[in-house]
Short mmCIF file of C-alpha atoms (C1' of nucleotides) in Angstrom, two decimals:
data_model
loop_
_atom_site.label_atom_id
_atom_site.label_comp_id
_atom_site.label_asym_id
_atom_site.label_seq_id
_atom_site.Cartn_x
_atom_site.Cartn_y
_atom_site.Cartn_z
CA MET A 24 105.96 8.98 38.40
CA ALA A 25 108.76 9.77 40.52
CA GLU A 26 108.82 13.06 39.10
CA SER A 27 105.31 14.00 40.55
CA GLN A 28 106.02 12.42 44.02
CA ARG A 29 109.34 14.39 44.26
CA SER A 30 107.62 17.93 43.48
CA ARG A 31 104.70 16.98 45.42
CA SER A 32 106.90 16.31 48.48
CA ARG A 33 108.01 20.17 48.64
CA THR A 34 104.04 20.90 49.13
CA CYS A 35 102.78 21.61 52.43
CA SER A 36 99.12 20.63 52.62
CA SER A 37 98.01 21.82 56.17
CA PRO A 38 94.76 22.69 56.85
CA GLY A 39 94.34 26.19 56.59
CA GLY A 40 97.39 26.02 53.93
CA ALA A 41 100.14 27.79 55.99
CA PRO A 42 102.86 29.84 54.48
CA VAL A 43 105.45 27.57 52.83
CA GLU A 44 108.38 28.06 50.64
CA LEU A 45 108.40 27.35 46.91
CA ASP A 46 111.67 26.97 45.10
CA ASP A 47 109.81 26.05 41.66
CA ASP A 48 108.56 27.93 38.60
CA HIS A 49 109.17 29.63 35.79
CA GLY A 50 107.50 32.34 37.17
CA HIS A 51 110.24 32.77 39.86
CA PRO A 52 108.49 35.42 42.02
CA PRO A 53 110.63 37.75 43.87
CA GLU A 54 112.31 35.87 46.90
CA GLU A 55 110.22 37.54 49.57
CA GLU A 56 106.80 37.05 47.74
CA GLN A 57 107.91 33.22 47.63
CA LEU A 58 108.41 32.87 51.24
CA GLU A 59 104.83 34.20 51.58
CA LEU A 60 102.81 32.06 49.37
CA ARG A 61 100.33 29.81 50.55
CA ARG A 62 98.74 26.63 49.10
CA GLY A 63 96.35 24.05 50.12
CA PRO A 64 92.64 24.54 50.76
CA TRP A 65 91.40 28.19 50.61
CA THR A 66 89.76 29.83 53.21
CA VAL A 67 86.17 31.83 53.36
CA ASP A 68 88.24 34.80 53.73
CA GLU A 69 90.46 34.14 50.65
CA ASP A 70 87.09 32.91 48.25
CA LEU A 71 85.78 36.32 49.69
CA THR A 72 88.68 38.48 49.19
CA LEU A 73 88.72 36.99 45.38
CA VAL A 74 84.99 36.78 44.56
CA ASN A 75 84.98 40.52 45.62
CA TYR A 76 87.98 41.61 43.76
CA ILE A 77 86.52 39.86 40.37
CA ALA A 78 83.43 41.30 40.56
CA ASP A 79 85.04 44.76 40.88
CA HIS A 80 87.93 44.50 38.60
CA GLY A 81 86.73 41.13 36.21
CA GLU A 82 89.14 38.04 36.00
CA GLY A 83 92.06 37.72 33.84
CA ARG A 84 95.91 38.39 34.26
CA TRP A 85 95.96 35.93 37.09
CA ASN A 86 99.38 36.75 38.85
CA SER A 87 98.66 40.76 38.80
CA LEU A 88 95.14 40.07 40.03
CA ALA A 89 96.70 37.69 42.66
CA ARG A 90 98.93 40.11 43.47
CA ALA A 91 96.44 43.08 43.47
CA ALA A 92 93.65 41.37 45.69
CA GLY A 93 96.20 40.80 48.28
CA LEU A 94 95.97 37.26 48.33
CA LYS A 95 99.17 34.90 48.79
CA ARG A 96 98.53 32.62 46.15
CA THR A 97 99.55 32.07 42.98
CA GLY A 98 97.94 33.40 40.01
CA LYS A 99 97.37 29.31 38.97
CA SER A 100 95.79 29.06 42.01
CA CYS A 101 93.48 32.04 42.05
CA ARG A 102 92.33 30.42 38.53
CA LEU A 103 91.59 27.54 39.25
CA ARG A 104 89.65 28.10 42.51
CA TRP A 105 87.75 30.82 40.62
CA LEU A 106 86.82 28.50 37.61
CA ASN A 107 86.42 25.29 39.43
CA TYR A 108 84.34 26.53 42.37
CA LEU A 109 84.07 30.38 43.08
CA ARG A 110 82.33 30.87 39.80
CA PRO A 111 78.85 31.79 39.87
CA ASP A 112 77.64 29.78 37.29
CA VAL A 113 79.47 26.79 38.31
CA LYS A 114 77.07 23.72 38.52
CA ARG A 115 77.65 21.27 41.46
CA GLY A 116 76.17 18.09 42.68
CA ASN A 117 75.77 14.69 41.20
CA PHE A 118 75.75 14.56 36.79
CA THR A 119 72.22 14.01 35.80
CA ALA A 120 71.93 11.35 33.34
CA ASP A 121 71.69 13.42 30.40
CA GLU A 122 74.98 15.05 31.58
CA GLN A 123 76.36 11.24 32.27
CA LEU A 124 75.12 10.12 28.77
CA LEU A 125 76.95 13.41 27.13
CA ILE A 126 80.19 12.50 29.43
CA LEU A 127 80.57 8.94 28.12
CA ASP A 128 79.40 9.88 24.22
CA LEU A 129 81.55 12.62 23.97
CA HIS A 130 84.74 10.70 25.87
CA THR A 131 84.09 8.23 23.29
CA ARG A 132 84.92 10.96 20.34
CA TRP A 133 87.94 12.74 22.18
CA GLY A 134 89.07 11.01 24.65
CA ASN A 135 90.83 12.81 28.11
CA ARG A 136 89.94 16.50 26.62
CA TRP A 137 88.26 17.07 29.65
CA SER A 138 87.71 20.79 28.67
CA LYS A 139 86.51 20.20 25.31
CA ILE A 140 83.77 17.61 27.16
CA ALA A 141 83.30 20.18 29.79
CA GLN A 142 82.36 23.30 27.06
CA HIS A 143 79.34 20.75 26.25
CA LEU A 144 78.44 20.81 29.62
CA PRO A 145 77.12 24.56 30.85
CA GLY A 146 78.43 25.20 34.59
CA ARG A 147 80.47 21.87 34.57
CA THR A 148 84.35 22.05 35.14
CA ASP A 149 87.16 19.89 33.48
CA ASN A 150 88.34 19.30 36.77
CA GLU A 151 84.96 17.55 37.97
CA ILE A 152 84.51 15.76 34.61
CA LYS A 153 87.53 14.81 35.00
CA ASN A 154 87.25 13.20 38.62
CA TYR A 155 84.04 11.88 37.40
CA TRP A 156 85.45 10.01 34.81
CA ARG A 157 88.30 8.69 37.31
CA THR A 158 86.27 7.58 40.14
CA ARG A 159 83.23 6.35 38.68
CA VAL A 160 83.44 5.22 34.95
CA GLN A 161 87.16 3.40 35.70
CA LYS A 162 85.61 1.80 38.33
CA HIS A 163 83.00 0.39 36.58
CA ALA A 164 85.66 -0.45 34.05
CA LYS A 165 87.66 -2.41 36.63
CA GLN A 166 84.27 -3.86 37.65
CA LEU A 167 84.07 -5.29 34.40
CA ASN A 168 88.22 -6.06 34.11
CA CYS A 169 88.31 -4.10 31.50
CA ASP A 170 90.36 -1.07 30.48
CA ALA A 171 88.22 2.26 30.45
CA ASN A 172 89.74 3.18 27.13
CA SER A 173 89.45 -0.01 25.48
CA LYS A 174 86.74 -0.65 22.74
CA ARG A 175 84.89 -3.52 24.33
CA PHE A 176 84.32 -1.01 27.53
CA LYS A 177 83.45 1.58 25.23
CA ASP A 178 81.09 -0.70 23.27
CA ALA A 179 79.87 -1.88 26.78
CA MET A 180 78.89 1.92 27.67
CA ARG A 181 77.32 2.26 24.45
CA TYR A 182 74.99 -0.68 24.29
CA LEU A 183 73.96 -1.32 27.90
CA TRP A 184 75.15 1.78 29.90
CA MET A 185 74.01 4.32 27.62
CA PRO A 186 70.36 3.05 27.29
CA HIS A 187 69.92 2.57 30.84
CA LEU A 188 70.95 5.97 31.92
CA ALA A 189 68.25 7.13 28.67
CA ASP A 190 66.01 5.13 30.00
CA ALA A 191 66.34 6.22 33.83
CA ASP A 192 66.41 9.54 32.65
CA ASP A 193 62.83 9.37 30.89
CA HIS A 194 61.76 7.63 34.15
CA ARG A 195 62.98 10.84 36.22
CA ARG A 196 60.92 13.16 34.22
CA ARG A 197 57.90 10.77 34.17
CA LEU A 198 57.93 11.19 37.86
CA LEU A 199 58.58 14.92 38.04
CA LEU A 200 55.85 15.07 35.64
CA GLN A 201 53.65 12.99 38.00
CA THR A 202 54.42 14.68 41.12
CA ALA A 203 53.73 17.95 38.99
CA ALA A 204 50.21 16.67 38.08
CA GLN A 205 49.17 14.92 41.54
CA GLN A 206 50.07 18.38 43.53
CA HIS A 207 48.45 20.61 40.43
CA HIS A 208 45.99 22.06 43.34
CA HIS A 209 48.74 22.91 45.81
CA HIS A 210 50.27 26.95 45.72
CA ALA A 211 52.63 26.55 43.15
CA ALA A 212 55.60 27.63 45.25
CA ASP A 213 54.96 24.22 46.91
CA VAL A 214 55.21 22.24 43.42
CA VAL A 215 58.32 24.10 42.96
CA SER A 216 59.74 23.21 46.14
CA ALA A 217 58.71 19.58 45.77
CA ALA A 218 60.34 19.20 42.54
CA ALA A 219 63.48 21.22 43.21
CA GLY A 220 63.18 18.78 46.47
CA MET A 221 63.43 15.73 43.56
CA VAL A 222 65.96 17.41 41.90
CA MET A 223 67.93 17.79 44.89
CA THR A 224 67.58 14.30 45.67
CA SER A 225 68.49 12.99 42.59
CA SER A 226 71.49 15.10 42.37
CA SER A 227 72.59 14.83 46.08
CA ASP A 228 75.75 16.44 46.39
CA SER A 229 78.42 16.85 48.94
CA PHE A 230 78.49 20.44 48.68
CA ALA A 231 78.16 20.67 53.04
CA THR A 232 81.28 22.05 53.59
CA ALA A 233 82.18 24.41 56.33
CA GLU A 234 83.11 26.89 53.90
CA SER A 235 80.39 26.40 51.50
CA SER A 236 77.20 28.02 53.20
CA TYR A 237 77.17 30.69 50.50
CA ASP A 238 77.00 28.52 47.90
CA ASP A 239 74.27 26.04 49.34
CA VAL A 240 71.85 29.38 48.34
CA GLY A 241 73.10 28.73 44.96
CA VAL A 242 72.85 25.07 44.67
CA LEU A 243 69.35 25.27 46.35
CA TYR A 244 68.69 28.15 43.61
CA ALA A 245 69.63 26.00 40.73
CA ASN A 246 67.77 23.45 41.88
CA VAL A 247 64.46 25.33 42.16
CA HIS A 248 65.22 26.59 38.91
CA ALA A 249 65.25 23.75 37.52
CA GLY A 250 62.21 22.05 39.17
CA GLU A 251 60.67 25.47 37.46
CA MET A 252 62.08 24.78 33.89
CA LEU A 253 61.10 20.91 34.22
CA LEU A 254 57.57 21.84 35.67
CA SER A 255 57.05 24.89 33.19
CA GLY A 256 57.13 22.00 30.54
CA GLY A 257 53.72 21.08 31.33
CA GLY A 258 52.91 18.16 28.62
CA GLY A 259 56.37 15.95 29.08
CA ASP A 260 58.67 18.07 26.46
CA TRP A 261 60.82 18.72 28.36
CA ALA A 262 64.53 18.67 27.12
CA PRO A 263 67.92 20.05 28.02
CA GLU A 264 69.05 23.65 26.56
CA PRO A 265 70.05 23.27 23.06
CA GLU A 266 73.98 23.56 24.20
CA THR A 267 73.08 20.42 26.46
CA THR A 268 71.22 18.17 24.29
CA ASN A 269 73.43 15.68 22.19
CA GLN A 270 72.42 17.45 19.33
CA GLY A 271 72.92 13.97 17.69
CA LEU A 272 76.10 13.05 18.93
CA TRP A 273 74.67 10.46 21.03
CA ALA A 274 70.54 10.50 20.17
CA ALA A 275 70.69 8.89 17.36
CA ALA A 276 73.34 6.30 18.09
CA ALA A 277 70.83 5.68 21.90
CA VAL A 278 67.66 5.31 19.40
CA SER A 279 69.72 2.33 17.44
CA ASP A 280 71.25 1.22 20.17
CA GLN A 281 68.02 0.70 22.46
CA SER A 282 67.23 -1.78 19.90
CA ALA A 283 70.76 -3.12 20.16
CA ALA A 284 70.53 -3.64 23.85
CA ALA A 285 67.05 -4.81 23.65
CA GLN A 286 68.37 -7.53 21.27
CA VAL A 287 71.32 -8.19 23.58
CA THR A 288 68.70 -8.50 26.76
CA GLY A 289 65.92 -10.10 24.95
CA GLY A 290 67.73 -13.05 23.66
CA GLY A 291 68.96 -11.82 20.56
CA CYS A 292 72.50 -11.17 19.06
CA GLY A 293 73.11 -7.70 18.27
CA GLN A 294 75.31 -6.79 15.72
CA PHE A 295 78.89 -5.35 16.87
CA GLN A 296 81.85 -4.47 15.29
CA ASP A 297 83.76 -6.12 17.58
CA PRO A 298 83.22 -10.26 16.97
CA GLU A 299 84.87 -10.47 20.63
CA LEU A 300 82.60 -8.08 22.06
CA SER A 301 79.60 -9.67 20.15
CA GLY A 302 80.33 -12.73 22.23
CA TRP A 303 80.82 -11.20 24.79
CA VAL A 304 77.80 -9.67 25.05
CA GLN A 305 76.18 -12.60 23.91
CA GLY A 306 76.91 -14.30 26.84
CA PHE A 307 74.52 -11.71 28.89
CA SER A 308 71.53 -13.05 26.59
CA GLU A 309 72.28 -16.85 27.04
CA GLY A 310 71.42 -17.09 30.20
CA ILE A 311 72.77 -15.44 33.23
CA THR A 312 76.64 -14.55 33.74
CA GLU A 313 79.01 -13.01 36.02
CA ASN A 314 79.20 -9.98 33.81
CA PHE A 315 75.64 -9.35 33.38
CA TRP A 316 75.13 -9.24 36.95
CA ALA A 317 78.09 -7.32 37.46
CA LEU A 318 76.47 -4.64 34.91
CA GLU A 319 73.31 -4.67 36.88
CA ASP A 320 75.44 -3.77 39.89
CA ILE A 321 76.97 -1.31 38.08
CA TRP A 322 73.56 0.61 37.16
CA LYS A 323 72.13 0.23 40.77
CA ILE A 324 75.69 2.05 41.83
CA GLN A 325 74.27 4.93 39.57
"C1'" DA B 12 83.61 3.27 70.43
"C1'" DA B 13 88.16 2.93 68.25
"C1'" DC B 14 90.54 1.71 64.11
"C1'" DT B 15 91.15 0.94 59.13
"C1'" DT B 16 90.31 1.10 54.63
"C1'" DC B 17 87.85 3.49 50.73
"C1'" DC B 18 86.61 6.69 48.00
"C1'" DG B 19 85.35 11.73 46.29
"C1'" DC B 20 87.40 15.86 45.70
"C1'" DA B 21 89.69 20.02 45.97
"C1'" DA B 22 93.94 21.66 44.52
"C1'" DC B 23 98.52 21.22 43.09
"C1'" DC B 24 102.21 19.53 39.24
"C1'" DG B 25 104.38 19.79 35.03
"C1'" DC B 26 104.30 20.75 30.19
"C1'" DA B 27 102.37 22.63 25.67
"C1'" DT B 28 100.98 26.99 24.06
"C1'" DA B 29 99.66 31.68 23.10
"C1'" DC B 30 100.82 36.23 23.99
"C1'" DC B 31 103.84 39.97 24.60
"C1'" DT B 32 108.07 42.85 24.03
"C1'" DG C 15 112.57 34.96 15.26
"C1'" DA C 16 113.77 35.01 20.25
"C1'" DG C 17 112.94 34.95 25.10
"C1'" DG C 18 110.18 35.69 28.77
"C1'" DT C 19 105.50 35.57 30.79
"C1'" DA C 20 100.64 34.42 31.14
"C1'" DT C 21 97.17 31.16 30.73
"C1'" DG C 22 95.51 26.58 29.90
"C1'" DC C 23 95.35 21.09 29.78
"C1'" DG C 24 95.89 16.87 31.63
"C1'" DG C 25 97.70 14.02 35.08
"C1'" DT C 26 98.36 12.88 39.84
"C1'" DT C 27 98.19 13.53 45.40
"C1'" DG C 28 96.89 14.16 49.59
"C1'" DC C 29 93.15 15.47 52.68
"C1'" DG C 30 88.80 14.45 54.89
"C1'" DG C 31 84.65 12.11 55.56
"C1'" DA C 32 82.16 7.69 54.79
"C1'" DA C 33 81.59 3.04 55.31
"C1'" DG C 34 83.27 -1.13 56.84
"C1'" DT C 35 85.34 -4.48 60.74
#
DNA sequence: AACTTCCGCAACCGCATACCT
DNA sequence: GAGGTATGCGGTTGCGGAAGT
């Protein structure tokens, strides 16, 4: 990507985002402003400025917002910072099994339409999903020696990984409910904390940056809230909110695929559309193959 | 402890499209 | 309709911390 590297070479990414010169863009801000523009990591002060300004005036009109707020940033940069990090409803932490399932399924449908996928995962940003895909999913594809966009990999996800995730999610829910039952004599707040702790554990996170202390509160609140929701479900009827459910997208497939996966792992041969994959997957069932253990390892990574 | 490598994430870029005049 | 500007999207990069040696 010569073009990318070329343009990237103009950037100054010194920590703290020292003012740098810009020579690009169709926007062509006045010369004196170009000299002042900052890029690179946002400081706490900048975050606060942006958050306060949006709280007072709302979002939108990003270029003028940046100027009016006194931020020496491009409108683009402000928009990105707000949408991906500062928005109050942005959810942080690892993806839940539900979310992973949804991403896998939606990606098989829509490909790299990250923003479209993100619309079905409330609180998640396209950037986060994109990063997840590139760092986790593609890594797994690499381990399987196939392309993440290949039919083979998609089938592997569909028949092996997704049922695995579904199982794990069931297991997680059972654990939470079990915890609630065991501790029912405790003070309610203790129970909620315990559940929240479990949620925190299952979605532990790298949010502990120096500039994100105020985010921690939000994350904690969100997880405690999640714990409350899980516990208030009471009878094992917990389900994601309507928007976050799979709404038949993968649910039906997951149910039917459970049997396919069971066939695979149980020694049978699932009916796969791709005859090549059928043979490949059949390998799992006929003794232990390298691929099988690779998949098991992949699962442990989750 | 020091150094290197790997990995995840935030932020950037160019391009496409929508919107405005 | 043409031109200019704003916004949104997807791809890519580099930093910083974790893990490994």
